mmCIF file of C-alpha atoms in Angstrom:
data_model
loop_
_atom_site.group_PDB
_atom_site.id
_atom_site.type_symbol
_atom_site.label_atom_id
_atom_site.label_comp_id
_atom_site.label_asym_id
_atom_site.label_seq_id
_atom_site.Cartn_x
_atom_site.Cartn_y
_atom_site.Cartn_z
ATOM 1 C CA MET A 1 -132.152 125.611 55.996
ATOM 2 C CA ARG A 2 -130.980 128.875 54.505
ATOM 3 C CA VAL A 3 -127.595 129.738 53.094
ATOM 4 C CA LYS A 4 -126.451 133.101 51.795
ATOM 5 C CA ILE A 5 -123.741 132.936 49.146
ATOM 6 C CA ASN A 6 -121.658 135.770 47.726
ATOM 7 C CA ARG A 7 -119.619 134.639 44.723
ATOM 8 C CA HIS A 8 -117.448 137.736 45.090
ATOM 9 C CA LYS A 9 -115.811 136.052 48.096
ATOM 10 C CA CYS A 10 -114.212 133.432 45.829
ATOM 11 C CA ASP A 11 -112.468 133.779 42.479
ATOM 12 C CA ALA A 12 -113.017 130.165 41.373
ATOM 13 C CA HIS A 13 -114.344 129.689 37.850
ATOM 14 C CA LEU A 14 -117.968 128.700 37.258
ATOM 15 C CA ALA A 15 -117.348 124.975 36.711
ATOM 16 C CA PHE A 16 -115.607 124.704 40.090
ATOM 17 C CA CYS A 17 -118.299 126.839 41.740
ATOM 18 C CA GLU A 18 -121.081 124.601 40.427
ATOM 19 C CA GLN A 19 -119.242 121.488 41.597
ATOM 20 C CA CYS A 20 -118.592 123.035 45.012
ATOM 21 C CA LEU A 21 -122.204 124.135 45.521
ATOM 22 C CA GLY A 22 -123.335 120.763 44.139
ATOM 23 C CA LYS A 23 -121.428 119.048 46.942
ATOM 24 C CA PHE A 24 -123.276 121.221 49.456
ATOM 25 C CA LEU A 25 -126.633 120.509 47.782
ATOM 26 C CA ARG A 26 -126.012 116.759 48.060
ATOM 27 C CA GLU A 27 -124.676 116.947 51.628
ATOM 28 C CA PRO A 28 -125.895 120.210 53.182
ATOM 29 C CA LEU A 29 -124.974 119.461 56.774
ATOM 30 C CA GLY A 30 -121.362 120.116 57.635
ATOM 31 C CA TYR A 31 -120.220 121.471 54.289
ATOM 32 C CA GLU A 32 -119.402 125.176 54.244
ATOM 33 C CA ARG A 33 -117.299 127.071 51.721
ATOM 34 C CA ARG A 34 -115.562 130.441 51.660
ATOM 35 C CA CYS A 35 -118.354 132.006 49.573
ATOM 36 C CA PHE A 36 -120.883 131.298 52.349
ATOM 37 C CA VAL A 37 -121.742 134.537 54.100
ATOM 38 C CA GLU A 38 -124.456 133.169 56.370
ATOM 39 C CA ILE A 39 -126.011 129.799 57.162
ATOM 40 C CA ASP A 40 -129.119 128.946 59.193
ATOM 41 C CA TYR A 41 -129.861 125.277 59.887
ATOM 42 C CA GLU A 42 -133.549 125.715 60.782
ATOM 43 C CA ASN A 43 -136.225 124.054 58.614
ATOM 44 C CA PRO A 44 -134.103 121.339 56.953
ATOM 45 C CA GLU A 45 -136.956 120.243 54.622
ATOM 46 C CA VAL A 46 -136.479 123.255 52.357
ATOM 47 C CA LEU A 47 -133.128 124.712 51.396
ATOM 48 C CA VAL A 48 -133.215 128.418 50.599
ATOM 49 C CA VAL A 49 -130.155 129.601 48.693
ATOM 50 C CA GLU A 50 -129.695 133.367 48.542
ATOM 51 C CA LEU A 51 -127.097 133.796 45.814
ATOM 52 C CA HIS A 52 -125.267 137.003 44.890
ATOM 53 C CA SER A 53 -123.379 136.728 41.613
ATOM 54 C CA ASP A 54 -122.458 139.127 38.825
ATOM 55 C CA GLY A 55 -124.325 142.011 40.440
ATOM 56 C CA ARG A 56 -127.543 140.020 40.757
ATOM 57 C CA ASP A 57 -129.375 138.506 43.686
ATOM 58 C CA VAL A 58 -131.296 135.258 43.220
ATOM 59 C CA VAL A 59 -133.267 133.198 45.714
ATOM 60 C CA LEU A 60 -133.674 129.476 45.079
ATOM 61 C CA LYS A 61 -136.073 127.473 47.275
ATOM 62 C CA LEU A 62 -135.271 123.810 46.855
ATOM 63 C CA ASP A 63 -136.893 120.707 48.274
ATOM 64 C CA GLU A 64 -134.926 117.445 48.369
ATOM 65 C CA GLU A 65 -135.704 116.496 44.762
ATOM 66 C CA GLN A 66 -134.892 119.980 43.471
ATOM 67 C CA ARG A 67 -131.612 119.966 45.434
ATOM 68 C CA LYS A 68 -130.610 116.732 43.693
ATOM 69 C CA ASN A 69 -131.484 118.225 40.293
ATOM 70 C CA ALA A 70 -129.550 121.436 40.993
ATOM 71 C CA ALA A 71 -126.561 119.414 42.216
ATOM 72 C CA ALA A 72 -126.583 117.376 38.985
ATOM 73 C CA GLU A 73 -127.364 120.176 36.514
ATOM 74 C CA GLY A 74 -125.424 123.006 38.166
ATOM 75 C CA TRP A 75 -126.973 126.030 39.815
ATOM 76 C CA SER A 76 -126.488 128.259 36.744
ATOM 77 C CA TYR A 77 -129.167 126.215 34.940
ATOM 78 C CA PHE A 78 -131.750 127.522 37.420
ATOM 79 C CA VAL A 79 -131.062 131.272 37.227
ATOM 80 C CA ASP A 80 -132.294 133.756 34.630
ATOM 81 C CA PHE A 81 -128.879 135.128 33.652
ATOM 82 C CA VAL A 82 -125.587 133.792 32.351
ATOM 83 C CA PRO A 83 -122.995 133.967 35.135
ATOM 84 C CA ALA A 84 -119.414 134.796 34.258
ATOM 85 C CA MET A 85 -117.276 131.708 33.704
ATOM 86 C CA TYR A 86 -114.057 133.170 35.046
ATOM 87 C CA ARG A 87 -113.737 135.134 38.274
ATOM 88 C CA ASN A 88 -110.225 136.572 37.888
ATOM 89 C CA HIS A 89 -111.786 140.026 37.463
ATOM 90 C CA ILE A 90 -112.855 139.882 41.117
ATOM 91 C CA ASN A 91 -110.368 141.984 43.027
ATOM 92 C CA LYS A 92 -109.463 141.895 46.689
ATOM 93 C CA GLU A 93 -111.763 144.797 47.589
ATOM 94 C CA ALA A 94 -114.807 143.093 46.012
ATOM 95 C CA ARG A 95 -114.147 139.915 48.025
ATOM 96 C CA GLN A 96 -114.342 141.914 51.231
ATOM 97 C CA GLU A 97 -117.976 143.025 50.579
#
């Protein structure tokens, strides 16, 4: 399965974002959010998350165990940058990207 996420589509703060994506990581079928740009249900054994946040693009390839860890720890633990906590700087034009 592959999901493409653009955090600029949602102005929720990081704690909410991690909880929201964590819900998807625990229950990937049937759970889509407004930050999801694209979703492909093929190859359910591996979940590929293409994440755009804070001007960066990150690809996470997660098997079932890694999905559980990312859901518990929060996705920001697995990226090599510190994402912004608050998203209120995201304006309407940026959400339309």
